[in-house]
Coordinates of C-alpha atoms in Angstrom, one line a residue:
M101 CA -85.2 89.1 -46.1
T102 CA -86.8 88.7 -49.4
S103 CA -84.6 86.8 -51.5
R104 CA -85.2 86.2 -55.1
S105 CA -85.8 82.6 -54.5
A106 CA -88.5 83.7 -51.6
K107 CA -89.8 86.0 -54.1
R108 CA -90.5 82.3 -56.6
R109 CA -92.4 80.9 -53.5
S110 CA -94.3 83.6 -52.8
V111 CA -95.5 83.8 -56.1
L112 CA -95.9 80.8 -55.8
A113 CA -97.9 80.5 -52.6
A114 CA -100.1 83.0 -54.6
A115 CA -100.8 81.2 -57.9
A116 CA -101.3 77.4 -55.8
A117 CA -103.2 78.9 -53.4
V118 CA -106.1 80.7 -55.6
A119 CA -108.3 78.6 -54.5
A120 CA -107.9 79.3 -50.8
V121 CA -109.0 83.5 -51.9
T122 CA -113.3 83.0 -53.2
A123 CA -113.2 79.1 -50.8
A124 CA -116.0 79.5 -48.6
P125 CA -114.5 79.4 -44.5
S126 CA -116.0 76.4 -43.4
A127 CA -113.6 74.4 -39.0
V128 CA -110.5 74.2 -39.0
A129 CA -108.3 72.0 -40.3
H130 CA -106.9 68.4 -39.2
A131 CA -105.4 66.5 -40.9
A132 CA -106.0 63.4 -42.2
G133 CA -104.9 60.4 -43.9
P134 CA -106.3 57.8 -46.9
A135 CA -109.5 56.7 -46.4
G136 CA -109.4 53.4 -44.0
R137 CA -106.7 55.3 -41.9
R138 CA -107.6 58.5 -40.5
R139 CA -106.9 59.5 -37.6
P140 CA -110.2 59.1 -34.9
H141 CA -112.8 62.0 -35.9
R142 CA -113.2 64.7 -33.2
P143 CA -115.6 67.1 -34.0
E144 CA -113.9 69.6 -34.5
D145 CA -112.6 67.6 -37.5
G146 CA -112.8 69.9 -41.1
D147 CA -111.3 67.0 -43.1
L148 CA -109.6 68.6 -45.3
I149 CA -105.7 67.3 -46.2
D150 CA -105.5 64.1 -46.7
F151 CA -102.1 62.4 -47.1
H152 CA -101.4 59.0 -49.3
G153 CA -98.1 56.7 -50.2
W154 CA -96.8 54.1 -51.5
S155 CA -94.0 52.3 -49.7
S156 CA -95.2 48.9 -48.9
Y157 CA -94.6 45.9 -50.8
R158 CA -97.9 45.8 -51.7
D159 CA -98.5 49.2 -52.8
W160 CA -96.2 48.6 -55.1
R161 CA -97.0 44.9 -56.2
N162 CA -101.0 47.0 -57.4
G163 CA -99.5 49.4 -59.7
E164 CA -99.1 49.0 -63.6
H165 CA -95.8 47.9 -64.5
A166 CA -94.4 48.8 -67.7
G167 CA -90.9 46.9 -67.2
T168 CA -91.2 47.9 -63.3
R169 CA -90.8 45.1 -60.6
V170 CA -91.1 45.4 -57.1
A171 CA -87.1 44.7 -54.7
Y172 CA -87.9 43.5 -52.1
G173 CA -86.2 43.2 -48.4
R174 CA -86.5 45.3 -45.6
C175 CA -87.7 48.2 -47.6
P176 CA -89.9 46.9 -50.2
G177 CA -89.3 49.1 -53.3
L178 CA -89.9 50.2 -57.1
A179 CA -87.0 48.9 -59.5
F180 CA -86.2 49.3 -63.4
A181 CA -86.5 45.2 -64.2
E182 CA -86.6 46.4 -68.1
P183 CA -86.5 48.4 -71.0
A184 CA -89.6 48.4 -71.7
G185 CA -88.4 51.3 -74.3
T186 CA -86.7 53.8 -75.3
T187 CA -86.7 57.6 -74.8
E188 CA -85.1 61.3 -76.5
Y189 CA -85.3 63.6 -73.3
H190 CA -83.5 66.9 -74.1
D191 CA -82.6 68.9 -71.2
P192 CA -83.2 72.8 -71.3
H193 CA -80.8 73.7 -69.5
T194 CA -76.9 72.1 -70.5
G195 CA -79.1 72.1 -74.3
R196 CA -78.0 67.9 -74.9
T197 CA -80.5 65.3 -76.3
A198 CA -79.7 61.5 -75.4
E199 CA -81.4 58.3 -75.5
W200 CA -82.3 56.3 -72.9
E201 CA -83.6 53.3 -71.6
Y202 CA -87.4 54.0 -69.6
A203 CA -89.4 51.6 -68.2
T204 CA -92.9 53.3 -65.7
W205 CA -95.1 52.2 -63.0
T206 CA -98.7 54.0 -62.3
S207 CA -100.7 53.7 -59.2
A208 CA -103.8 52.4 -59.5
P209 CA -106.4 55.9 -59.2
H210 CA -106.7 57.0 -54.9
T211 CA -110.0 59.0 -54.9
P212 CA -108.6 61.8 -51.6
A213 CA -110.9 61.8 -48.2
V214 CA -111.8 65.8 -50.0
P215 CA -112.3 66.4 -53.3
A216 CA -108.9 69.5 -53.5
A217 CA -107.7 72.3 -54.9
E218 CA -103.7 71.2 -54.4
L219 CA -101.9 68.5 -54.9
V220 CA -98.1 67.9 -53.1
A221 CA -95.9 65.1 -54.5
S222 CA -93.1 63.8 -53.0
W223 CA -90.4 61.1 -53.4
N224 CA -87.5 59.2 -52.0
A225 CA -85.5 57.7 -54.4
V226 CA -81.9 56.2 -55.0
T227 CA -80.1 56.7 -57.7
P228 CA -76.6 55.4 -59.3
E229 CA -74.9 57.0 -61.5
G230 CA -76.7 57.3 -65.2
T231 CA -79.9 57.3 -64.4
W232 CA -82.8 59.4 -63.1
L233 CA -86.6 60.0 -62.8
R234 CA -89.2 62.0 -64.1
V235 CA -93.0 62.1 -61.7
E236 CA -96.3 63.0 -63.1
M237 CA -99.6 62.5 -62.0
R238 CA -103.4 62.9 -64.3
G239 CA -105.9 63.2 -61.6
E240 CA -109.8 63.5 -62.7
Y241 CA -112.0 66.7 -61.2
S242 CA -114.6 66.5 -59.8
D243 CA -117.1 66.9 -63.3
G244 CA -116.0 64.0 -64.7
C245 CA -113.3 65.7 -67.0
R246 CA -109.5 64.8 -66.6
T247 CA -106.0 66.4 -66.6
P248 CA -103.4 65.8 -68.4
W249 CA -100.8 64.1 -67.2
Y250 CA -98.3 66.7 -65.1
T251 CA -94.8 66.0 -64.5
L252 CA -94.2 67.5 -61.0
G253 CA -90.6 66.9 -61.2
V254 CA -87.0 66.2 -62.9
W255 CA -84.8 64.5 -60.8
T256 CA -81.6 62.3 -59.9
A257 CA -80.1 62.6 -56.5
G258 CA -76.5 64.4 -58.7
D259 CA -75.7 66.8 -61.4
G260 CA -73.1 65.1 -62.8
E261 CA -72.6 65.5 -66.5
D262 CA -74.7 62.5 -67.9
V263 CA -77.4 63.0 -66.3
P264 CA -80.4 65.1 -67.1
R265 CA -80.3 68.8 -64.6
R266 CA -82.8 68.4 -61.6
T267 CA -86.1 70.6 -62.4
S268 CA -89.3 71.1 -62.1
V269 CA -91.3 71.9 -65.7
P270 CA -92.7 75.5 -66.1
G271 CA -95.6 76.4 -68.9
Q272 CA -97.9 73.7 -67.3
G273 CA -101.9 73.7 -67.7
D274 CA -105.1 73.5 -69.0
G275 CA -107.0 76.6 -67.7
R276 CA -108.2 74.5 -65.5
S277 CA -105.4 73.8 -63.0
S278 CA -101.9 74.8 -63.3
I279 CA -98.3 73.5 -61.8
W280 CA -96.4 76.0 -59.9
T281 CA -93.3 75.0 -59.6
D282 CA -93.6 71.9 -57.4
T283 CA -97.6 71.5 -56.5
F284 CA -100.6 70.8 -58.6
A285 CA -103.0 73.9 -58.3
V286 CA -106.5 74.7 -58.8
G287 CA -107.9 77.5 -60.7
D288 CA -110.8 79.3 -60.0
T289 CA -112.2 77.1 -57.4
G290 CA -115.1 79.9 -56.3
S291 CA -117.0 77.8 -59.8
G292 CA -116.5 74.3 -57.1
L293 CA -114.7 72.8 -59.3
R294 CA -111.5 70.3 -57.4
L295 CA -109.6 67.5 -57.9
A296 CA -111.8 64.3 -56.9
A297 CA -108.8 61.8 -57.5
Y298 CA -106.0 60.7 -59.3
R299 CA -102.8 59.0 -60.5
L300 CA -99.1 59.2 -59.9
R301 CA -96.9 57.8 -63.3
L302 CA -93.2 57.4 -62.2
T303 CA -90.6 56.3 -65.6
L304 CA -87.2 55.4 -64.0
C305 CA -84.6 55.9 -67.3
R306 CA -80.8 55.1 -67.4
A307 CA -78.8 54.9 -70.5
P308 CA -78.8 52.4 -73.2
G309 CA -77.6 49.2 -71.6
S310 CA -76.6 49.9 -68.3
R311 CA -77.5 47.9 -65.5
S312 CA -77.0 50.9 -62.8
V313 CA -81.0 50.1 -61.4
P314 CA -82.9 52.9 -60.2
V315 CA -85.2 52.4 -57.8
V316 CA -87.9 53.9 -55.6
R317 CA -88.5 54.0 -51.5
R318 CA -92.0 55.9 -51.2
L319 CA -93.8 58.0 -53.1
G320 CA -97.0 59.9 -51.5
A321 CA -99.0 63.1 -52.4
M322 CA -100.3 65.2 -49.5
L323 CA -103.8 67.4 -51.1
S324 CA -105.8 69.7 -49.2
D325 CA -109.2 72.1 -50.0
L326 CA -108.0 74.7 -47.4
P327 CA -110.3 77.6 -46.3
A328 CA -109.1 80.5 -47.5
R329 CA -108.7 82.4 -43.6
F330 CA -106.6 85.2 -42.2
E331 CA -106.5 83.7 -38.7
V332 CA -106.9 80.2 -37.4
P333 CA -108.4 79.2 -34.0
A334 CA -106.1 79.1 -31.0
A335 CA -104.5 75.4 -30.1
E336 CA -102.9 75.4 -25.9
P337 CA -100.2 74.2 -25.3
G338 CA -100.4 70.3 -25.3
C339 CA -97.8 67.8 -25.3
A340 CA -94.6 68.7 -26.3
R341 CA -94.3 71.1 -23.6
G342 CA -90.4 71.4 -21.9
I343 CA -89.3 69.1 -24.4
E344 CA -86.5 70.7 -26.7
L345 CA -84.7 68.6 -29.4
D346 CA -80.9 68.6 -29.6
V347 CA -80.9 69.9 -33.2
P348 CA -77.5 71.2 -34.9
R349 CA -77.8 75.0 -35.6
Y350 CA -76.5 76.1 -38.8
S351 CA -76.9 79.7 -40.2
Q352 CA -78.0 79.9 -44.0
N353 CA -76.2 84.4 -43.9
V354 CA -72.9 83.0 -43.3
H355 CA -73.5 81.9 -46.4
E356 CA -74.4 85.0 -48.4
G357 CA -72.4 84.9 -51.9
R358 CA -71.3 81.3 -51.9
Y359 CA -71.7 79.8 -54.9
P360 CA -74.2 82.5 -57.7
E361 CA -74.9 78.9 -59.9
F362 CA -76.9 77.8 -57.3
D363 CA -78.4 80.7 -56.1
G364 CA -75.7 83.0 -53.8
G365 CA -76.2 81.6 -50.6
G366 CA -77.7 83.6 -47.0
E367 CA -82.1 84.4 -47.3
A368 CA -81.7 81.6 -50.3
W369 CA -80.1 78.9 -48.6
C370 CA -83.6 78.3 -45.8
S371 CA -84.5 75.3 -47.2
P372 CA -81.1 73.8 -47.5
T373 CA -79.6 75.3 -44.4
S374 CA -83.0 73.7 -42.9
S375 CA -82.4 69.9 -43.8
Q376 CA -78.8 70.1 -43.4
M377 CA -80.0 70.9 -39.7
I378 CA -82.3 68.2 -39.6
I379 CA -80.3 65.2 -41.2
E380 CA -77.9 65.7 -39.0
Y381 CA -80.1 65.8 -35.5
W382 CA -80.2 61.6 -37.2
G383 CA -76.7 61.2 -37.9
H384 CA -76.3 62.0 -41.7
R385 CA -73.5 64.0 -43.3
P386 CA -71.9 63.8 -46.2
T387 CA -69.6 61.9 -46.8
P388 CA -65.4 64.2 -47.4
E389 CA -66.2 63.6 -51.1
D390 CA -69.1 64.6 -51.1
L391 CA -67.6 67.7 -49.5
A392 CA -64.5 67.9 -52.0
W393 CA -65.8 70.5 -54.3
V394 CA -66.3 72.9 -51.3
K395 CA -63.7 75.8 -51.0
P396 CA -61.3 74.8 -48.0
E397 CA -61.9 78.2 -46.7
Y398 CA -66.3 78.4 -45.9
D399 CA -67.6 76.8 -43.2
D400 CA -69.9 74.5 -42.6
P401 CA -69.7 73.2 -46.2
Q402 CA -72.4 70.7 -45.9
V403 CA -75.5 73.7 -46.3
C404 CA -73.0 74.2 -49.5
H405 CA -73.1 70.6 -50.6
A406 CA -77.3 70.2 -49.8
A407 CA -77.9 73.5 -51.2
R408 CA -76.5 72.5 -54.9
M409 CA -78.4 68.5 -54.1
T410 CA -81.9 70.7 -54.2
F411 CA -81.1 73.3 -56.4
D412 CA -84.6 73.6 -58.8
Y413 CA -82.9 74.3 -62.7
A414 CA -85.5 76.2 -63.2
Y415 CA -86.6 77.6 -60.1
E416 CA -83.4 78.6 -59.8
G417 CA -83.4 78.7 -56.4
C418 CA -83.1 75.7 -53.5
G419 CA -86.8 76.0 -52.3
N420 CA -89.0 73.4 -54.2
W421 CA -90.1 71.7 -51.1
P422 CA -90.0 68.2 -52.7
F423 CA -86.2 67.9 -53.8
N424 CA -85.4 69.7 -50.3
A425 CA -87.1 65.7 -48.8
A426 CA -85.9 63.9 -51.9
Y427 CA -82.5 64.7 -50.6
A428 CA -82.6 63.8 -46.9
A429 CA -83.9 60.9 -48.0
T430 CA -80.6 59.8 -49.8
Y431 CA -78.7 58.9 -46.7
H432 CA -79.3 55.6 -46.5
G433 CA -82.2 54.9 -43.5
L434 CA -83.7 58.2 -43.8
E435 CA -87.2 59.1 -45.6
S436 CA -89.1 61.6 -45.7
V437 CA -92.6 63.4 -46.9
V438 CA -93.7 66.8 -47.6
T439 CA -96.9 68.0 -46.3
R440 CA -99.5 69.8 -44.1
C441 CA -99.8 70.4 -40.8
A442 CA -103.0 71.0 -39.1
S443 CA -102.9 72.3 -36.0
L444 CA -100.0 72.9 -33.6
D445 CA -100.7 70.0 -31.7
D446 CA -99.8 68.2 -34.7
A447 CA -96.5 69.9 -34.1
E448 CA -96.4 69.1 -30.8
R449 CA -96.9 65.3 -31.4
L450 CA -94.3 65.1 -33.2
V451 CA -91.6 66.6 -31.4
A452 CA -92.7 64.6 -28.8
A453 CA -92.2 61.5 -30.2
G454 CA -88.3 63.0 -30.9
I455 CA -88.6 64.5 -35.0
P456 CA -88.5 67.9 -35.6
L457 CA -91.0 69.3 -38.4
I458 CA -89.0 71.6 -41.0
T459 CA -93.0 75.0 -42.0
S460 CA -92.8 77.1 -44.0
Q461 CA -94.3 80.5 -43.5
S462 CA -94.2 84.1 -44.3
F463 CA -94.9 87.0 -42.4
T464 CA -93.9 91.0 -41.5
E465 CA -91.5 91.9 -39.0
D466 CA -94.4 93.1 -36.6
E467 CA -96.3 89.3 -36.7
L468 CA -93.5 87.1 -35.1
D469 CA -91.3 89.3 -32.1
G470 CA -88.0 88.1 -31.8
A471 CA -87.6 87.8 -36.0
G472 CA -86.4 90.6 -36.8
Y473 CA -87.2 91.0 -40.4
G474 CA -89.8 90.0 -42.8
T475 CA -90.1 87.6 -45.4
A476 CA -92.0 86.8 -48.2
G477 CA -91.6 82.7 -47.5
H478 CA -88.7 81.3 -45.5
L479 CA -87.9 77.8 -44.3
M480 CA -87.2 77.3 -39.8
T481 CA -86.8 73.9 -37.8
V482 CA -89.4 73.3 -34.8
I483 CA -87.9 71.7 -32.3
G484 CA -89.3 71.7 -29.0
F485 CA -91.9 73.9 -27.1
T486 CA -91.1 76.0 -24.4
E487 CA -93.2 74.5 -20.2
D488 CA -95.4 77.5 -21.9
G489 CA -96.2 76.3 -25.1
D490 CA -93.8 78.9 -26.6
V491 CA -92.2 77.5 -30.4
I492 CA -88.3 76.2 -29.8
A493 CA -87.2 77.0 -33.2
N494 CA -83.7 77.1 -35.0
D495 CA -84.1 79.9 -37.7
P496 CA -81.4 79.7 -40.4
A497 CA -81.7 83.8 -40.7
S498 CA -79.5 84.3 -38.1
E499 CA -76.6 86.2 -38.0
D500 CA -74.0 82.8 -36.7
N501 CA -74.7 79.4 -35.7
A502 CA -75.2 80.2 -32.4
A503 CA -78.0 82.8 -32.9
V504 CA -80.3 79.9 -34.8
R505 CA -82.0 79.0 -32.2
R506 CA -85.0 81.1 -30.8
V507 CA -88.2 81.3 -29.0
Y508 CA -91.0 83.1 -31.2
P509 CA -94.0 83.6 -28.9
R510 CA -96.7 80.1 -29.2
R511 CA -100.0 82.3 -30.8
Q512 CA -98.3 84.8 -33.5
F513 CA -96.2 81.7 -34.5
E514 CA -99.1 79.7 -35.3
N515 CA -100.6 81.9 -37.2
I516 CA -98.1 82.8 -39.3
W517 CA -97.3 78.8 -40.1
L518 CA -100.8 78.1 -40.4
R519 CA -103.3 80.8 -42.6
T520 CA -103.6 80.5 -46.0
R521 CA -104.2 84.5 -46.8
R522 CA -101.6 87.6 -45.2
Y523 CA -101.3 91.4 -46.1
N524 CA -97.3 92.0 -46.9
A525 CA -95.7 94.7 -45.7
E526 CA -97.6 97.2 -48.2
G527 CA -101.1 96.6 -46.9
E528 CA -102.3 93.8 -49.9
V529 CA -103.7 90.4 -48.9
R530 CA -101.4 87.5 -50.0
S531 CA -101.4 83.5 -49.5
G532 CA -99.9 81.9 -46.5
T533 CA -98.4 78.1 -46.8
G534 CA -101.6 76.5 -44.5
G535 CA -99.0 74.6 -42.2
V536 CA -96.3 72.8 -45.2
C537 CA -93.5 71.5 -43.8
Y538 CA -91.4 68.9 -44.1
L539 CA -91.1 65.9 -41.8
Y540 CA -88.0 63.2 -42.0
F541 CA -87.4 60.0 -40.0
P542 CA -85.8 56.9 -39.6
E543 CA -86.4 54.1 -42.2
H544 CA -87.6 51.9 -38.5
P545 CA -88.9 54.0 -36.2
S546 CA -89.6 53.7 -32.9
G547 CA -93.2 53.0 -31.2
A548 CA -94.5 56.6 -30.9
Q549 CA -93.2 57.9 -33.9
R550 CA -94.6 55.6 -36.1
R551 CA -98.1 56.3 -34.2
V552 CA -98.2 60.2 -34.9
L553 CA -96.6 59.4 -38.9
R554 CA -99.8 57.2 -39.7
E555 CA -101.8 59.4 -37.5
L556 CA -101.1 62.5 -40.4
G557 CA -101.4 59.3 -42.9
I558 CA -97.6 58.6 -43.1
R559 CA -97.4 54.8 -43.5

């Protein structure tokens, strides 16, 4: 079950995880937030994952502003205030060149809890008609040298003729690090080189003379330096035993062949199908107007819509991690991040608090009993755990909606999700995703939800 998109994600993961090929093994990683907000230290913690976010009034105020302002309210954001200048953007996917007003915000430097080999950013934004944004990062290596400013995404919520196409930017690198679709990766980590600090920059754009105001409500980056490992330590069943969240079930396979301009449904749509399940769990759906473009004979048109609104025109697929998270956050009252969990214990605590998660994994058919397929890259949703601690997943790689709910053996699922190295069906060494997940949660979470998110560095 390897689609064109899954193959591209496999290539991305392999390149982004090149650090793990040469890194020395170390203790099992446990999630850590930024300095001052890390979860309580335990002896076995590797502290190899760092998520840092910007979402508060103080966060936005402390950056460097050029034409931007803090948007006040219960959920502060960064808003376009006035043009800092104009710029031309040539859209490689439409061939159009247009002039845009722009305003920028640059974060203060952030030093992660551990020097890192990888970085994945994510953002939540409102982009009214005729507006878009660019997300960039610049890092400082552990030897004191700097990266160039890398583009992590050109993004807009829509795809009308008045805005550039949503896209990652291929071909970026300085000989020491590269951008692989949505992931910054140090090249030769065997040399000891790491990312020691970084800044993020937002550029908000609108048509000249426009009064539209794009707003970014959340920005974050997950950094990690996980060891090369084919197997991870087992976590005992915990607080989520016997809990199953009522998450809608959608099959990606029923959409096979639909909308080839958005990678053709079926195996290519695991990410947006998973996203749509969790979006609807939180009570959100596209409007009838949103779905008017979908052919009336197609069932579950909201899945088609999610594929269109997550499609990355450079990647030529719907598997861009931050684009999926950004799409989810276009629904009012919903927020999102891309991060890593360090153990199945993290997933259990999320589920116990009522937060399902979307997990990324690769495996051969004999590594996950009950799946009935192998994959070079696949997204599914973790919605609960049995009394014995096995994983209950809504797996979109199913023949129809009724078959989506699966129970997977705990130890098998744990390993295929959290490992950083694996063998493919031909016996070749490939990378694993190391616990990557999307988390979608309410703008105003419950106390229990807030606590577990904070333990993962998300505030």
